[in-house]
C-alpha positions as CSV (number, residue, x, y, z in Angstrom):
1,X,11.6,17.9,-15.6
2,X,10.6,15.9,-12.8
3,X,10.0,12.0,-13.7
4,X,8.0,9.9,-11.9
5,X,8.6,6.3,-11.2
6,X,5.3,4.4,-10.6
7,X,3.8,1.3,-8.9
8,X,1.6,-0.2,-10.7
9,X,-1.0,-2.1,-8.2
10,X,-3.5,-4.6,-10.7
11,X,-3.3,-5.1,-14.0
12,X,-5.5,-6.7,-16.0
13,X,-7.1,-5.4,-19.3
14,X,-7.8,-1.6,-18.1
15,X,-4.2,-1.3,-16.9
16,X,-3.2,-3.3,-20.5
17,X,-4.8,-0.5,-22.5
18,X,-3.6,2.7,-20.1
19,X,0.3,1.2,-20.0
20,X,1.5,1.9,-23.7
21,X,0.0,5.6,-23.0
22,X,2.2,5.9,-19.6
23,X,5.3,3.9,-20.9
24,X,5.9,6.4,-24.2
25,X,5.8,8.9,-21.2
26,X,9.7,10.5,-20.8
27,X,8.7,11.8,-17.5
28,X,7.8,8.3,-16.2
29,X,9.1,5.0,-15.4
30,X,7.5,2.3,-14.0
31,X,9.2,1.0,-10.8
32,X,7.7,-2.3,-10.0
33,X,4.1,-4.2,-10.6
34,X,1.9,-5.4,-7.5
35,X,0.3,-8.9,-7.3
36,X,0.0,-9.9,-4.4
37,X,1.4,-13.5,-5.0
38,X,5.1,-13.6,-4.6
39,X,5.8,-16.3,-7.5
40,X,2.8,-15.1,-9.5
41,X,4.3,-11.3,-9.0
42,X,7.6,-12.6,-10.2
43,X,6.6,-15.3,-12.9
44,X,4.2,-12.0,-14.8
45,X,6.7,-9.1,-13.8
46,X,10.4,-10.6,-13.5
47,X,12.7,-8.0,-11.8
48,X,10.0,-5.3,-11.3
49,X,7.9,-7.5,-9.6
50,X,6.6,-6.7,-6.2
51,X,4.3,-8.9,-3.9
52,X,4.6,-7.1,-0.4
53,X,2.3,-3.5,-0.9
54,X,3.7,-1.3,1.9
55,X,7.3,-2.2,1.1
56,X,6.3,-1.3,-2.4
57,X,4.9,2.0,-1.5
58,X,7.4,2.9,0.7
59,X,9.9,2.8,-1.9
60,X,12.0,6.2,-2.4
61,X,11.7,5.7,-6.2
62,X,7.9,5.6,-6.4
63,X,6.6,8.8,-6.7
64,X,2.8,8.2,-8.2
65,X,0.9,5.0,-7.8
66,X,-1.7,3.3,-10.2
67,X,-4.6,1.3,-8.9
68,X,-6.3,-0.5,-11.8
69,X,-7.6,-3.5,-9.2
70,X,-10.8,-4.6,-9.1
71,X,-13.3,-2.4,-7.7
72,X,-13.7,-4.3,-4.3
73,X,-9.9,-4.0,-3.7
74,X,-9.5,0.0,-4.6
75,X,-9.9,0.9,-0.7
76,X,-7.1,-1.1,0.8
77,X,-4.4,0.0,-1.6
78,X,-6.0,4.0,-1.6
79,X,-5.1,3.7,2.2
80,X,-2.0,3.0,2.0
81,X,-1.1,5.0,-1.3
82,X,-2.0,8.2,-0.1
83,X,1.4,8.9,0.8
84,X,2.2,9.3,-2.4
85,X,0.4,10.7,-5.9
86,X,-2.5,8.4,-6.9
87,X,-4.4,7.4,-10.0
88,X,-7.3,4.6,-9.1
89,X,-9.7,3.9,-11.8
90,X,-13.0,4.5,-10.8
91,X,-14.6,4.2,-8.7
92,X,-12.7,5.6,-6.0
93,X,-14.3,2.8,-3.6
94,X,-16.8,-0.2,-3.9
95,X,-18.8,1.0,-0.9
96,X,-20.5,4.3,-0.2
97,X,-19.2,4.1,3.3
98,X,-15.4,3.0,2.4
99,X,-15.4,6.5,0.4
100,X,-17.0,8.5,3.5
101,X,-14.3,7.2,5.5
102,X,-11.8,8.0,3.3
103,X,-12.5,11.7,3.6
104,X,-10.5,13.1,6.6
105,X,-7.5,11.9,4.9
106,X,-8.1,13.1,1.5
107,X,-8.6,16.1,3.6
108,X,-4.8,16.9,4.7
109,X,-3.3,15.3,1.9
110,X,-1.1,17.1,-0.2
111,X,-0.6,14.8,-3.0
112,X,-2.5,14.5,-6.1
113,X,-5.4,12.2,-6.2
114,X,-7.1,11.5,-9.4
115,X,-10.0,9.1,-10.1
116,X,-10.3,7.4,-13.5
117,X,-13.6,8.5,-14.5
118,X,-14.1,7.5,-18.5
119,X,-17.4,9.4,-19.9
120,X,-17.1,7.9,-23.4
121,X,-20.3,5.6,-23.3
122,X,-22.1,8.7,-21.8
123,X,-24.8,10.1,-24.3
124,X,-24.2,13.3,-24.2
125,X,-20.4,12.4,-24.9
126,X,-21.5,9.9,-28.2
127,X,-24.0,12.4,-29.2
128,X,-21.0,15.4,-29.6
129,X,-18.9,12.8,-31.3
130,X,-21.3,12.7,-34.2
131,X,-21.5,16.2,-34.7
132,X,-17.7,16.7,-34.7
């Protein structure tokens, strides 16, 4: 089994409710926690505390990546996670453009990107939930 050990960039209250789910997870450790203020990062994270994001990235141990920033921020931490797996909560940029410029690299990479979409306020979605 392959474990993964993750950077975890943001994390506010979406990140608060997605951790218990990917902490319970035997093939995944979390690594270190991004903010990008170095005695903020430590006073909120202690020893997995990170506050430089390309060292971060760069380290051997990370394997996978989650953005749970706000929406504005997604962009500048997908460019430089693509060198690794990625989960960013949607959506995948803040600007149209950001997004079409993202595209050539999604292209050749090889790792696993995966956008956070959530469908549970959809209608359809409520709508099946009563019937079941």
């Amino acid at each position: 089994m392959i474990k993964h050990g993750i950077l975890w960039i943001g994390f506010g209250s979406f990140a608060g409710r997605l951790y218990p789910h990917v902490e319970k997870r035997q093939n995944a450790e979390i690594v270190s926690f991004f903010y990008p203020d170095k005695n903020e990062a430590q006073k909120r994270f202690g020893p997995k505390a990170s506050w430089d994001p390309e060292t971060a990235i760069s380290d051997p141990k990370v394997t996978a990546v989650f953005i749970t920033t706000p929406n504005d921020q997604h962009i500048q931490y997908l460019k430089l996670a693509l060198k690794k797996h990625v989960f960013v909560e949607k959506p995948i940029a803040a600007f149209l453009q950001d997004a079409i410029e993202l595209l050539p690299r999604l292209k050749n990479n090889r790792n696993v990107l995966m956008v956070g979409h959530n469908f549970r306020r959809n209608a359809a979605i409520r709508e099946i939930k009563k019937m079941l």
